[in-house]
């Protein structure tokens, strides 16, 4: 087992690379970054702590993420004909917690995210928090990606891809 | 040029036995008349009593296009007032929930009002002496809506002072609200978990129609629910069925399932799908819930309450209630081609948290702006909104399983794929749009 801990730059690069996979619509590769018990969470309330007994925009385990990704390439997914595109503009991530002994790391990243649908594009702003786990082989995986929108409690139209 | 204003015959001609004219969905004048007449002549849902538990607590919202505030008065009764200062028209309460204490104070010039709307004080009141102020509309304070009725904590109002009574309007349809409340061992609900708000670029009635449209799930939701079932089928044998799959899977049941589950039609445009079965019938039990229901109601009655698994109940004009998963959706009309959908969820007081968790998961998976099921539906509504502009045809068809005998029948149980409920909604639409337009014609 590798005992080499990731540097801050490696953690930062991981977060940047993750967004690049989404921008390239490489969703299978993106899903592979999550641990088996990984979650993607987008709260509905500011400072929300409970994903179970309060509504969230998204609280997806791997099964639900896989359903979403399968759906995006389905022949009868009419809301994705033509497919949507997305663009992540990230501030440099900050490593906000590091526990080398346990192999647990947290990064926080301010972002602007753009999603298209035909001739229209929607802009969202927020902060992504990545809880990362170092695997036995030294690779990093996502246990939780939390996306806090600056206007998480607003009324929205369709959001179809991943921030 | 106005084509429909003060012209009840032209409005009535928009609805045929099996067809609805496209102007009902796309015409701004029809929309304005809906706000003025339909949403004033009918009983419209305002909010839930648990949102205003103490005197001075308020919830500011809209009824049709009218800003209103629902407030708990000092005598514990719930008032619904137009949210408009008598002075310059400023909304005295900001949108959403809050507490105003003993009175509303307008943030512009500090006119204050009691929580029943009566004008309490005006700074420098002397300036109104001998000005004829007492004869002005402003002296009467915040105007109250025409009538308010609270049924088992659900607050409805009728904007017009005169019109159909609450019981006459809803009649037997109230049984769906009864069933949702009775599912609490204490017979009480609380708004819980936040509200999901989803903008739709389509007419509000497309959403209402869709609530009892049982011929679309297996087609439009093949991409979402169908995919969920397929992904799940690849899971290793013996894996426990996740809650999400349990919620998704029934959407892609075959036509036969939806035909057999039935639709019940009530007077005044109310009705529900899921009479003998529904997509909510086969959820896993929550540990401890059955026992607490039996303790509260006895076994026979508990069985009857939980065995009633109605799918979608439309309360005309613009809400839908799901008793078995404690959800209430409001289709708020913003313009002929814009609708805000609010999905509210409730905690069954005294029941296990797992039931609220399931309700919230359902709401997230199906009713959120991030919902794959919602994406399927919205795509269809928006395509319809665009397609209806076509001059290729003037009419929307709602003729499935039509039988002219139904026109003299107020209440019935029928095939679950019958479009009777949609036709019944539009017959009620004509009645409440034109009530009061002709002398001597009551709703």
Coordinates of C-alpha atoms in Angstrom, one line a residue, chain A residues 41-42 44 48 51-64 66-72 74-82 115 117-118 120 153-161 163, chain B residues 192-201 219-220 222-224 227-228 231-232 234 242 244-245 248 340 347 353-354 356-357 360-361 363-365 368-376 378-380 383:
Chain A
X41 CA -25.2 16.4 -3.4
X42 CA -26.8 19.6 -4.4
X44 CA -31.9 23.1 -1.7
X48 CA -28.2 22.5 4.8
X51 CA -29.9 15.3 2.9
X52 CA -32.6 12.9 4.1
X53 CA -35.3 14.9 6.0
X54 CA -34.9 18.1 4.0
X55 CA -35.4 18.4 0.2
X56 CA -32.3 18.6 -2.0
X57 CA -32.0 19.4 -5.7
X58 CA -29.8 16.3 -6.0
X59 CA -28.6 13.6 -3.6
X60 CA -27.5 10.9 -5.9
X61 CA -25.7 7.6 -5.0
X62 CA -23.8 5.7 -7.7
X63 CA -27.0 3.9 -8.9
X64 CA -28.8 7.2 -9.5
X66 CA -25.6 5.8 -13.4
X67 CA -29.3 6.1 -14.3
X68 CA -28.7 9.8 -15.2
X69 CA -25.7 9.0 -17.4
X70 CA -27.5 6.1 -19.1
X71 CA -30.5 8.4 -19.7
X72 CA -28.3 11.1 -21.3
X74 CA -30.8 7.1 -24.5
X75 CA -32.4 7.1 -28.0
X76 CA -35.7 8.4 -26.5
X77 CA -34.3 11.0 -24.2
X78 CA -36.1 13.8 -26.0
X79 CA -34.9 16.6 -23.8
X80 CA -31.4 15.9 -24.9
X81 CA -31.9 16.1 -28.6
X82 CA -29.6 17.8 -29.4
X115 CA -25.3 24.8 -19.4
X117 CA -30.0 23.8 -24.3
X118 CA -30.3 24.4 -28.0
X120 CA -30.1 29.1 -24.8
X153 CA -33.5 28.1 -3.0
X154 CA -34.5 29.9 -6.3
X155 CA -37.0 28.7 -8.8
X156 CA -35.2 27.0 -11.7
X157 CA -35.8 25.7 -15.1
X158 CA -34.2 22.4 -16.2
X159 CA -30.7 21.5 -15.0
X160 CA -29.8 18.4 -17.0
X161 CA -26.0 17.8 -16.6
X163 CA -22.1 21.0 -12.0
Chain B
X192 CA -41.8 19.9 6.1
X193 CA -38.6 19.6 4.1
X194 CA -38.7 22.8 2.1
X195 CA -40.5 23.6 -1.1
X196 CA -39.3 22.6 -4.6
X197 CA -39.9 25.4 -7.2
X198 CA -39.7 24.6 -10.9
X199 CA -40.3 27.1 -13.8
X200 CA -42.2 25.8 -16.8
X201 CA -42.5 27.7 -20.1
X219 CA -43.8 6.7 -23.4
X220 CA -42.4 10.0 -22.1
X222 CA -39.2 5.4 -20.8
X223 CA -36.0 7.5 -20.8
X224 CA -35.9 8.0 -17.0
X227 CA -33.6 3.4 -17.7
X228 CA -33.7 3.1 -13.9
X231 CA -29.8 -0.2 -14.6
X232 CA -31.2 -2.0 -11.6
X234 CA -27.9 -5.3 -13.9
X242 CA -33.3 0.6 -3.4
X244 CA -35.3 5.0 -5.6
X245 CA -36.1 2.0 -7.8
X248 CA -39.3 4.9 -10.3
X340 CA -44.3 28.1 -11.6
X347 CA -44.7 15.2 7.7
X353 CA -39.2 9.7 9.7
X354 CA -38.7 7.1 6.9
X356 CA -40.9 11.8 5.2
X357 CA -37.6 10.6 3.7
X360 CA -38.7 13.9 -0.1
X361 CA -36.9 11.4 -2.3
X363 CA -40.3 14.8 -4.8
X364 CA -36.6 15.1 -5.7
X365 CA -36.6 12.3 -8.2
X368 CA -37.4 18.9 -9.0
X369 CA -35.8 21.1 -11.7
X370 CA -33.0 18.5 -11.6
X371 CA -35.4 15.5 -11.9
X372 CA -35.0 13.3 -14.9
X373 CA -38.7 12.6 -14.9
X374 CA -39.4 16.3 -14.8
X375 CA -37.1 16.8 -17.8
X376 CA -39.2 14.3 -19.8
X378 CA -41.2 19.7 -19.4
X379 CA -39.9 18.9 -22.8
X380 CA -43.4 17.7 -23.9
X383 CA -43.0 21.5 -27.4

